[in-house]
Coordinates of C-alpha atoms in Angstrom, one line a residue:
Chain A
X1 CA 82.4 100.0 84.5
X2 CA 81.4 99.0 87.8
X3 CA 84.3 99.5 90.8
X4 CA 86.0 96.2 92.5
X5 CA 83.8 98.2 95.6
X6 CA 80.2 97.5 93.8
X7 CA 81.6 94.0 92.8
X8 CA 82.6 92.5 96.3
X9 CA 80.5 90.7 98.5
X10 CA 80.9 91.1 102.2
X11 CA 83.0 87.6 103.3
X12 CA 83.8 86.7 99.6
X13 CA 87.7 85.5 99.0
X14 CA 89.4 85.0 96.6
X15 CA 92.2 82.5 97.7
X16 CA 93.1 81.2 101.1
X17 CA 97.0 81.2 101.1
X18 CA 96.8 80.0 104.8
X19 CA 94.4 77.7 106.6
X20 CA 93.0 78.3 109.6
X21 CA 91.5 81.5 112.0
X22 CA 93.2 82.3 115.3
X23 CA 90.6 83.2 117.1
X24 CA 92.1 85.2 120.3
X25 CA 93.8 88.2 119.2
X26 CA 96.7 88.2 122.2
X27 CA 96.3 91.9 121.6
X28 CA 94.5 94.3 124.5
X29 CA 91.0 95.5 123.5
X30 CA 92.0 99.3 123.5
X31 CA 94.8 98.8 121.1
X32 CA 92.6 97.4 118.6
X33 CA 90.4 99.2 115.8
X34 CA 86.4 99.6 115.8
X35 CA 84.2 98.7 113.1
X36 CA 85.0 97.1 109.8
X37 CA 87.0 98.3 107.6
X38 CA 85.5 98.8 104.7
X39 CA 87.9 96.8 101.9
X40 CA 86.5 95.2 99.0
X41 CA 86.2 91.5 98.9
X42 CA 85.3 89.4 95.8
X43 CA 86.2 86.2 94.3
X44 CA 89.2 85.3 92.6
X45 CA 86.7 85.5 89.2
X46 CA 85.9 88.8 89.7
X47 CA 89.1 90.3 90.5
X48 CA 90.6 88.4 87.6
X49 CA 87.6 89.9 85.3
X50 CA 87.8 93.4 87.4
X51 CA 91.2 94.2 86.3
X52 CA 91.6 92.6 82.9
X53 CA 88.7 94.8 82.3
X54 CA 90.0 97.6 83.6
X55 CA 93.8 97.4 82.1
X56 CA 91.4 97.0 78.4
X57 CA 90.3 100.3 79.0
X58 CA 93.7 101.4 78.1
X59 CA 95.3 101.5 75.2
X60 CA 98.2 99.4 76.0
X61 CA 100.9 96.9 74.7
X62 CA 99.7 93.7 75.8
X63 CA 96.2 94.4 73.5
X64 CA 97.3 97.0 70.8
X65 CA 100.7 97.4 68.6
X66 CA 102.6 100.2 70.8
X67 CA 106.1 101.0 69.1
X68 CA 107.4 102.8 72.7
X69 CA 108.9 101.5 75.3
X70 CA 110.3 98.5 73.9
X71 CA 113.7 99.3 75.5
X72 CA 111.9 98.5 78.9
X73 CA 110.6 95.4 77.6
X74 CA 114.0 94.1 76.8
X75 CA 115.4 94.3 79.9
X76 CA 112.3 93.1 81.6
X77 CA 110.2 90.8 79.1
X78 CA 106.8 89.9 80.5
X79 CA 107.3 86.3 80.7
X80 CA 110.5 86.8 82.9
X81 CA 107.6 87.7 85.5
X82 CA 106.6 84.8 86.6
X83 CA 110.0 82.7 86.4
X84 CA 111.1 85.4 88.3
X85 CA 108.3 84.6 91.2
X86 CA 109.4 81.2 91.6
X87 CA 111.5 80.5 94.9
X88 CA 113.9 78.2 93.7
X89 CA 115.2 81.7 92.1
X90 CA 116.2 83.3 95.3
X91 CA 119.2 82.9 97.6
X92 CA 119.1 83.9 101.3
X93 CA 118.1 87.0 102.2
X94 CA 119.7 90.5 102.8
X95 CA 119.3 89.3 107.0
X96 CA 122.1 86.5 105.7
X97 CA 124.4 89.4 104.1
X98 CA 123.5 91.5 107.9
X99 CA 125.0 88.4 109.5
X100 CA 128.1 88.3 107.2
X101 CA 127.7 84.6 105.5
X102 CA 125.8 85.9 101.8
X103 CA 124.7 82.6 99.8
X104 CA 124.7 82.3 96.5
X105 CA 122.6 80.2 94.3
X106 CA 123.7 76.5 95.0
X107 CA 125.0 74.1 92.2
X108 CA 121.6 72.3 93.6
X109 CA 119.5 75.1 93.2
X110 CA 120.9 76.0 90.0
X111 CA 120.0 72.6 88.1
X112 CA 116.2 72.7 89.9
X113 CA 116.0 76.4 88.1
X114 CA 116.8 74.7 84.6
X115 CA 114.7 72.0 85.3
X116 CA 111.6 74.0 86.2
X117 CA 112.1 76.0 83.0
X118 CA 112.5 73.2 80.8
X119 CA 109.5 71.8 82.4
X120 CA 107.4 75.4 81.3
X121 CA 104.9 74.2 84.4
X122 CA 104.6 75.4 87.9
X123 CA 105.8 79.0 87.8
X124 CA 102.3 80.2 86.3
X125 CA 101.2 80.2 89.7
X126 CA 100.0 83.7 90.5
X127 CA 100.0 85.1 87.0
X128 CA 96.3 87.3 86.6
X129 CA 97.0 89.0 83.8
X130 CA 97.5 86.5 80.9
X131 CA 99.5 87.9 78.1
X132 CA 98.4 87.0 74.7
X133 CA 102.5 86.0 73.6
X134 CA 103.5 84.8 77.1
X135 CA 104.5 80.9 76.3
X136 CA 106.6 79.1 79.2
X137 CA 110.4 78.1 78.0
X138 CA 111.1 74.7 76.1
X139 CA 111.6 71.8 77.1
X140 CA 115.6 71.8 75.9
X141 CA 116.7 70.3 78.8
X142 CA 116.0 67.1 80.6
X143 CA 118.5 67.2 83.5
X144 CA 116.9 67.2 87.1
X145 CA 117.8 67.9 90.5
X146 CA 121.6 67.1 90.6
X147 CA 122.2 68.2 87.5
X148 CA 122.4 64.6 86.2
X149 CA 120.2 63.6 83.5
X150 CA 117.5 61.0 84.0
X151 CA 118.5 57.3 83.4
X152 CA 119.8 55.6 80.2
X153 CA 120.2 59.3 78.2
X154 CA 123.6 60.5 77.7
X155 CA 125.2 58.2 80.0
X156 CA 128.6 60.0 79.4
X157 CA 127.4 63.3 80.3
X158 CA 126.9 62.1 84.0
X159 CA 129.9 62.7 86.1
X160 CA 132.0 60.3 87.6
X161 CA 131.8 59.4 91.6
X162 CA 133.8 62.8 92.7
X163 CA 131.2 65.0 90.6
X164 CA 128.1 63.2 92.5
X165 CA 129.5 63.9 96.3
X166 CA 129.9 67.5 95.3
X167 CA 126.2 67.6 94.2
X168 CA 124.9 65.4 96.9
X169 CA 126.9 68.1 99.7
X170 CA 126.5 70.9 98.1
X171 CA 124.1 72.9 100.7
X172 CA 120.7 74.1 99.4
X173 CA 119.2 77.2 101.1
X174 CA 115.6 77.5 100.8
X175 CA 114.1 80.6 101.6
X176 CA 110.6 81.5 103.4
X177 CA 109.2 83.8 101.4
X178 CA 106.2 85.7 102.6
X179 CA 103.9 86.3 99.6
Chain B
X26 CA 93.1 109.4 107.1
X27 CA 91.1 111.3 104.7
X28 CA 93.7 111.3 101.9
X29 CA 96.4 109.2 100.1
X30 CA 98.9 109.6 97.0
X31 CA 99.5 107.1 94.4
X32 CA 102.8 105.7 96.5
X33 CA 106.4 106.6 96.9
X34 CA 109.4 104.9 96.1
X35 CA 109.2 102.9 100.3
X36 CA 108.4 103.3 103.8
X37 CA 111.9 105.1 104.5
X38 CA 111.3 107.5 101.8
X39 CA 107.8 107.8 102.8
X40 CA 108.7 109.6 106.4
X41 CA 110.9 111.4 105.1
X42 CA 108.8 113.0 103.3
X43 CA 106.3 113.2 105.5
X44 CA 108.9 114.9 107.9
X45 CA 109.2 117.6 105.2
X46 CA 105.4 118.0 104.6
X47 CA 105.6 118.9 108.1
X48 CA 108.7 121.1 107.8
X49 CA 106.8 123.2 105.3
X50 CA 103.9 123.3 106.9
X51 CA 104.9 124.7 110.4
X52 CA 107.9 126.5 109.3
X53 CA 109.7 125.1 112.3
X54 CA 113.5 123.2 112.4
X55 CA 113.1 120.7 114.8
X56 CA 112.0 117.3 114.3
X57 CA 111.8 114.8 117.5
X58 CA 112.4 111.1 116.3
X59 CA 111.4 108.1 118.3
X60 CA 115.0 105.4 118.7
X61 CA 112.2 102.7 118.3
X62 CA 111.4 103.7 114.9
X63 CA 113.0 101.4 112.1
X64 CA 116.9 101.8 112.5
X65 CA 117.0 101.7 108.3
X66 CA 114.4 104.4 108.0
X67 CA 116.6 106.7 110.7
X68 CA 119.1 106.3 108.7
X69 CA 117.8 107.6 105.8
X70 CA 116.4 110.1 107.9
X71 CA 119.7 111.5 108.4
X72 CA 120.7 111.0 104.9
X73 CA 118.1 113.2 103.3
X74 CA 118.7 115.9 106.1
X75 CA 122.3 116.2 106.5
X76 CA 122.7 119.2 104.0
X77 CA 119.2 120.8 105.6
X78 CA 118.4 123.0 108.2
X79 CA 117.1 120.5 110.1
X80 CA 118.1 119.0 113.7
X81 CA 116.8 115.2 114.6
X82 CA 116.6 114.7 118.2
X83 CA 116.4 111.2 119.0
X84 CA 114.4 110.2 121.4
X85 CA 116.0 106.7 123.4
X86 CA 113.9 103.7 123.6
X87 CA 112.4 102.3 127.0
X88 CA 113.2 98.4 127.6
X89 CA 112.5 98.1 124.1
X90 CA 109.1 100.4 124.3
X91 CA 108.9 104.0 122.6
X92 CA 109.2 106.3 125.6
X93 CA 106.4 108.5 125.4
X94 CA 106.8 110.6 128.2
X95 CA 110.0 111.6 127.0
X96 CA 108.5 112.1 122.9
X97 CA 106.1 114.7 125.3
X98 CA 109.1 116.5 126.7
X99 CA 110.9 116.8 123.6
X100 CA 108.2 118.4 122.0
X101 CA 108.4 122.3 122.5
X102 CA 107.9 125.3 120.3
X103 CA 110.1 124.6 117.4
X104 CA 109.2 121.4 117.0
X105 CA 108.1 120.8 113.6
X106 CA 106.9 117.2 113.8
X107 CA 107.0 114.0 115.8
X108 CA 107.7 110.6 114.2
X109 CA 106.7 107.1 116.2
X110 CA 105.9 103.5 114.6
X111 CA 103.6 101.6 115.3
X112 CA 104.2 98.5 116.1
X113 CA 107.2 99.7 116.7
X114 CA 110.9 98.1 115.6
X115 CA 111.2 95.7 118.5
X116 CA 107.2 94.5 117.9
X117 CA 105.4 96.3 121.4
X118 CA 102.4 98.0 120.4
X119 CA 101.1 101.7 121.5
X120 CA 98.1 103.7 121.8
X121 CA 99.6 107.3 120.8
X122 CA 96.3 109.4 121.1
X123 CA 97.8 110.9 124.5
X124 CA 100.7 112.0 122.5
X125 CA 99.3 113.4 119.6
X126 CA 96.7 115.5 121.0
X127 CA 100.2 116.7 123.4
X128 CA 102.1 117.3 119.9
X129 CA 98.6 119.3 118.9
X130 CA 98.7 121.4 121.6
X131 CA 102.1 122.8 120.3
X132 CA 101.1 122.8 116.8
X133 CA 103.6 119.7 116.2
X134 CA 102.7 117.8 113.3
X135 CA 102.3 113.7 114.6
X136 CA 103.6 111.3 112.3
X137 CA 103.0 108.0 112.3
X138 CA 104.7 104.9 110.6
X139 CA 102.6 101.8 110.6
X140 CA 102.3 98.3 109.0
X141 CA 99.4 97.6 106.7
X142 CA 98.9 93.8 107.8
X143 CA 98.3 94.4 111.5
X144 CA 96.2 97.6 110.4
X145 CA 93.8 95.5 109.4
X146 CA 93.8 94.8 114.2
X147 CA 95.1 97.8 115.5
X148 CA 93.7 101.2 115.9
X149 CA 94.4 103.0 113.2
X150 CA 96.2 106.6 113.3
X151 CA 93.0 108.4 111.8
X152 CA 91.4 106.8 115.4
X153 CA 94.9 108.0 117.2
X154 CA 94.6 111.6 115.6
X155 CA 97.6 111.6 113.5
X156 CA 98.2 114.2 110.8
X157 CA 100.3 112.1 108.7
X158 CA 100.5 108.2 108.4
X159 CA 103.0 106.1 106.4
X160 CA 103.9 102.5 105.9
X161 CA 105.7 100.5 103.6
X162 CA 103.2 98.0 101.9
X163 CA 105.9 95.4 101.1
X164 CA 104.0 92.9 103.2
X165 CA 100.9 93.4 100.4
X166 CA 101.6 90.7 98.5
X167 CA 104.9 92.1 97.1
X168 CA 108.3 90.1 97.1
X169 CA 111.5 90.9 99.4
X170 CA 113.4 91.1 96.2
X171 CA 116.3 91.8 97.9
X172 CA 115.3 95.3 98.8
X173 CA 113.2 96.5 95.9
X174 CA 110.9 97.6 94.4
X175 CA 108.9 98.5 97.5
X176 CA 105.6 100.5 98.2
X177 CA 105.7 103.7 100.1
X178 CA 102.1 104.9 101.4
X179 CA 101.2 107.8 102.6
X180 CA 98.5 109.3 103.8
X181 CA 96.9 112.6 105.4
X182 CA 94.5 114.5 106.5
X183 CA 92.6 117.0 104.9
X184 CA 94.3 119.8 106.4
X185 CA 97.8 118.4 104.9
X186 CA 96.5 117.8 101.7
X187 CA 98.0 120.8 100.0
X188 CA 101.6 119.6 100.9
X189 CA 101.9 116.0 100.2
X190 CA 103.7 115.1 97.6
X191 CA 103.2 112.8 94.7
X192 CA 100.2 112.1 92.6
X193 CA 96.8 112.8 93.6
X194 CA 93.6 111.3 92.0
X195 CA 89.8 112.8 93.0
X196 CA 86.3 111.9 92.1
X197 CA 84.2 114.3 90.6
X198 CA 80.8 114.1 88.6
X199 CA 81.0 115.3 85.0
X200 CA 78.0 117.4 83.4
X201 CA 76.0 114.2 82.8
X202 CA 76.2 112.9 86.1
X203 CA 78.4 110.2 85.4
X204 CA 81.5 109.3 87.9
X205 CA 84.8 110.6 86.4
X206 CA 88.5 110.3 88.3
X207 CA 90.7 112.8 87.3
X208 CA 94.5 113.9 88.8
X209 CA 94.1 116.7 90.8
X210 CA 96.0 119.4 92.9
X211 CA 98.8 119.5 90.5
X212 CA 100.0 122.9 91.4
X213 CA 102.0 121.1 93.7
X214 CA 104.0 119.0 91.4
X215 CA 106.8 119.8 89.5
X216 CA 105.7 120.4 85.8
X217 CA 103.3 123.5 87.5
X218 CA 105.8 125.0 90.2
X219 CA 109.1 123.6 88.8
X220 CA 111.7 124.3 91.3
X221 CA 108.9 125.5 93.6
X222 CA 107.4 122.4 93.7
X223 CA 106.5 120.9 97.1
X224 CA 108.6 117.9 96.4
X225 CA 111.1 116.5 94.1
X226 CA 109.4 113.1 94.4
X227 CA 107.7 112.6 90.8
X228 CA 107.7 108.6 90.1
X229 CA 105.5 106.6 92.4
X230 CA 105.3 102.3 92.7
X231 CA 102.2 102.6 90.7
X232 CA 103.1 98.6 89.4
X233 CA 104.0 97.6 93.0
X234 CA 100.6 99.9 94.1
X235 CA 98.5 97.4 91.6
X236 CA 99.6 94.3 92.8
X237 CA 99.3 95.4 96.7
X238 CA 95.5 96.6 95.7
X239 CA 95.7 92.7 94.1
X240 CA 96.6 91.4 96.9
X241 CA 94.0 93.0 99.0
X242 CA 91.0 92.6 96.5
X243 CA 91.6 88.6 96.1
X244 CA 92.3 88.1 100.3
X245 CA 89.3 90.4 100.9
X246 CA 89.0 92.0 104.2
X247 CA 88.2 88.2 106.4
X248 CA 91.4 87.2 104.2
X249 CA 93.7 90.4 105.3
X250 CA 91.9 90.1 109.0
X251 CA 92.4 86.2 109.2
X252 CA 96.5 86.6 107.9
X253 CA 96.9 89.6 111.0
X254 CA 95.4 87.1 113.1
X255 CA 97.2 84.2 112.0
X256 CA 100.7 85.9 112.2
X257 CA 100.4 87.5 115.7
X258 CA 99.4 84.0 117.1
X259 CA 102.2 82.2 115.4
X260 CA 104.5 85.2 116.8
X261 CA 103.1 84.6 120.5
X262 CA 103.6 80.8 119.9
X263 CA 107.1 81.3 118.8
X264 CA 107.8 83.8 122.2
X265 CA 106.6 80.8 124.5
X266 CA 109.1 78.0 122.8
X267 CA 111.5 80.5 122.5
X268 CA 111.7 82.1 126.3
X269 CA 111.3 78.2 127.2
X270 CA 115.1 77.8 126.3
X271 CA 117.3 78.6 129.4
X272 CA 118.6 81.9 129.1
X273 CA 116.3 83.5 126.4
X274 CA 114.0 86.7 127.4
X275 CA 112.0 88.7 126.1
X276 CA 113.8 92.0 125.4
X277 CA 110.3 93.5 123.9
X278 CA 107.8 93.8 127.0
X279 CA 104.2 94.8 126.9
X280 CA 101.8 93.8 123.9
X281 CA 103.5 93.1 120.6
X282 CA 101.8 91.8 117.0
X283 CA 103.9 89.7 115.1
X284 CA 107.0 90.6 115.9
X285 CA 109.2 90.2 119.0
X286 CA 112.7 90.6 120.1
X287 CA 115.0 88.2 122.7
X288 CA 117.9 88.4 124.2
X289 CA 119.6 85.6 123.8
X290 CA 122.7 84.3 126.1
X291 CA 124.8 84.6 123.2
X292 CA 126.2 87.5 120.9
X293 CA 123.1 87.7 118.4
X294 CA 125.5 87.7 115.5
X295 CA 127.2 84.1 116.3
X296 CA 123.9 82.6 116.8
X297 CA 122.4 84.0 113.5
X298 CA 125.4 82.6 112.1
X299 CA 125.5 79.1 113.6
X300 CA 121.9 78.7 112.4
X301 CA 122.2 80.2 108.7
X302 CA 124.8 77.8 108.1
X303 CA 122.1 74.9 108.8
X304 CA 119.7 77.3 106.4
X305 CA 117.9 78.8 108.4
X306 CA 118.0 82.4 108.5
X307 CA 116.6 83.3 112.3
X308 CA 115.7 87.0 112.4
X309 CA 117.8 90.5 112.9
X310 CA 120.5 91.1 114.8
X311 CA 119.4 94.6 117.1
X312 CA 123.2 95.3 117.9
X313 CA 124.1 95.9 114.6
X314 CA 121.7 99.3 115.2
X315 CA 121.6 99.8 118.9
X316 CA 124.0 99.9 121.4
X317 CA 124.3 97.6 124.0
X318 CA 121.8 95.2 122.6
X319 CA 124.3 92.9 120.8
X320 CA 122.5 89.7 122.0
X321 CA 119.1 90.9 121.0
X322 CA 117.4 89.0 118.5
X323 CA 114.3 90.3 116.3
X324 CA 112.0 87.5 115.4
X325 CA 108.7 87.6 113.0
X326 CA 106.6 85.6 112.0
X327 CA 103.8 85.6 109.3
X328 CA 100.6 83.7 108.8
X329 CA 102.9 81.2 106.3
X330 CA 105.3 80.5 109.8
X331 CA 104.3 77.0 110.1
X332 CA 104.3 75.8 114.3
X333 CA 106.8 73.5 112.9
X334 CA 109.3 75.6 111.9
X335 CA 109.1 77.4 115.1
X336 CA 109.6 73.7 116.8
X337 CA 112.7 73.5 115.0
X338 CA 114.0 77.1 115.3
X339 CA 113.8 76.6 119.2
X340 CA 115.5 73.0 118.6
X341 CA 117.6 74.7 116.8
X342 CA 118.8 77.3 119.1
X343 CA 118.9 75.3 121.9
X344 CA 121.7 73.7 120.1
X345 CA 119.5 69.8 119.5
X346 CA 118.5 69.8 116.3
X347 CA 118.4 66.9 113.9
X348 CA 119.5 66.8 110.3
X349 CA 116.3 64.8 109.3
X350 CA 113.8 67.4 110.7
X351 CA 115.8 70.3 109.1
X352 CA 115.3 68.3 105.8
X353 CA 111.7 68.7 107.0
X354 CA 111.9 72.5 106.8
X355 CA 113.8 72.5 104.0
X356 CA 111.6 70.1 101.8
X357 CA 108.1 72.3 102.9
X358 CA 109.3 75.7 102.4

């Protein structure tokens, strides 16, 4: 099996998460490095087909029945993985808790977290490794940002005018995540 | 550097161990400490050694610059090892090869923390002539997480090899020729020297390791090089709107990468407040670690720091700002 070395082609990427090259450095020539470095670069293809290939190799439990370690899995199921990677998830950072006002998840945030898994879309983004089992949640719920379910279903279930100013002010802290 | 293990738990715990790679090697007590090194990681520093025989003399920072001159004068014949980041904690940027061929001289060990996105710029401590080089490779492509799991790398030279600790993996041919990896120098580890074992350290980040490697494979190196060069402009941009605003200067002088500190007019603490109730979360208050900089400010930005958000952050903390253009922010983050 070939290394991800004798599969990259010099200038080859595989994504582009931001657009754009700076071209002056701002930095002083003799605090900068010589030479290139020397780091593989391929395609998104061949990374994806690299390391599927090479986790096959193994005998593993995403390919092959493996009775151990199933006490691992049920505290951290594979398809928790990429719910878990989507932002909506996360309140403000530690930097929030340095600065003495912690957040919590927000009554907003909260409903935009059901809706997203209901929906079973979106938070396959960045997922290589495709599990044979992995399925995103059902669609059980068809509330969306708010928390108020979409026109002419349930009517009761919507709150009355009090309920709707708390949702409207209730602050939503969205965090910049570097990836 | 000519080797690396398969990761440690983080950065933090990544010096330390490199401090005690160091400790064994030399046999010496002393280990001199740069202030400017990451506040957390000192920290731990002193954690791990408080029960040791080992004394931590802090070096003070310069105007926010690691005082070299005074590293050199610490640095005497018990010195064990040296430890300096680079960039360091308030974002200025060093050449250490004067320093490490000084620690040399007296048989120090030089230690070098660094961060793997602006490695991909800077000269790299193989080029300075360090012994040992750590980082934490959070910034590859791994979450915040709220503090975890991280990636400690470390790296050394050939002459260290025999001491660092974790996993090692080497390349060998087999009879036939063909390429085979294999772990190797296990006498080291625990389930050969048991309580003889150069380190205590046995699990590694192997998970977070793959994804880093990931990370690195899909951006390839014009990715990697194009996201230093991306973040260390944004960073310059932010410094001019910020030290625009009446009363804001740079606390970090000389060249920095992507990360810069202020002082602001204000206690740093009020004004982090003031803006992370309008959800934005503006950096790191420095007096919570250092004395006498309670109105410093640590600022970064990455390659995903859009000029927008640093329009508004200035806005911001020159006290204009406007609820729809934080909607803005809010609504593209």
């Amino acid at each position: 099996m070939k290394t991800i070395f004798e599969s990259s082609v010099t200038g080859r990427e595989g994504c582009w998460p931001c657009d754009g090259m700076a071209e002056e450095t701002y930095i002083p020539k003799e605090l900068l490095r010589g030479g290139e470095i020397g780091l593989p670069s391929a395609s998104e293809l061949d990374v994806v087909r690299h390391f599927t290939k090479l986790s096959q190799r193994n005998y593993g439990v995403d390919g092959n029945f493996y009775p151990l370690g199933s006490c691992t899995m049920k505290y951290n199921p594979n398809s928790l993985k990429s719910w878990l990677a989507c932002p909506v998830h996360a309140p403000a950072s530690g930097t929030a808790a340095i600065a003495g006002r912690g957040r919590t998840l927000s009554g907003r945030a909260r409903s935009h977290v059901r809706n997203r898994a209901a929906a079973g879309r979106d938070h396959r983004h960045g997922r290589l490794h495709h599990a044979p089992h992995g399925r995103g949640a059902r669609r059980t719920d068809r509330r969306h940002a708010h928390g108020r379910l979409p026109q002419g279903q349930g009517q009761q279930e919507n709150q009355g005018h009090r309920a709707r100013l708390r949702a409207r002010h209730q602050p939503c802290i969205r965090r910049h995540r570097r990836i | 550097m000519d080797c690396a293990n398969a990761s440690v738990y983080d950065g933090g715990t990544a010096l330390y161990e490199a401090l005690m790679m160091a400790v064994r090697k030399t046999k010496r007590r002393k280990v001199v400490v740069s202030e400017a090194l990451n506040p957390i990681y000192r920290v731990m520093l002193d954690s791990y050694t408080t029960n040791l025989d080992i004394e931590l003399v802090t070096v003070p920072h310069k105007d926010g610059m690691t005082d070299i001159e005074g590293i050199k004068a610490a640095i005497d014949s018990d010195t064990a090892a040296l430890l300096v980041q680079n960039p360091n904690f308030f974002g200025s940027i060093n050449d250490f090869t004067d320093l490490f061929s000084a620690a040399r001289e007296k048989k120090a060990v030089s230690i070098i923390s660094s961060y793997p996105v602006l490695q991909t710029l800077l000269k790299t401590p193989g080029e300075m002539g360090a012994d040992i080089a750590v980082a934490e490779g959070q910034s590859l492509g791994l979450p915040l997480s709220f503090g975890g799991p991280y990636l400690g790398i470390m790296t050394c030279t050939k002459k260290m090899v025999r001491q660092i600790p974790g996993r090692i993996v080497g390349r060998t041919e087999d009879t036939k020729g063909r390429t085979g990896y294999v772990l190797t120098l296990q006498a080291r580890e625990q389930h050969i020297r048991r309580q003889r074992a150069t380190s205590n350290i046995c699990s590694n980040q192997s998970l977070c390791a793959l994804r880093a490697l990931v990370h690195i494979c899909t951006l390839g190196e014009q990715g990697l090089k194009r996201a230093a060069r991306l973040s260390v402009e944004r960073a310059h941009l932010c410094a001019e709107r910020l030290t625009a605003i009446d009363g804001v200067e740079m606390l970090t002088k000389g060249p920095f990468g992507n990360e810069f500190a202020v002082n602001l007019p204000v206690n740093a603490y009020d004004a982090i407040a003031k803006l992370t109730e309008r959800g934005f979360i503006p950096g790191f208050p420095l007096g919570r670690y250092y004395e006498g900089l309670d109105n410093g400010l640590l600022v970064a930005c990455t390659e995903k720091t859009s000029e927008e958000q640093i329009g508004i952050f200035a806005e911001m903390l020159k006290g204009r700002s406007n609820e729809d253009d934080i909607r803005i922010i809010r609504n593209r983050t």
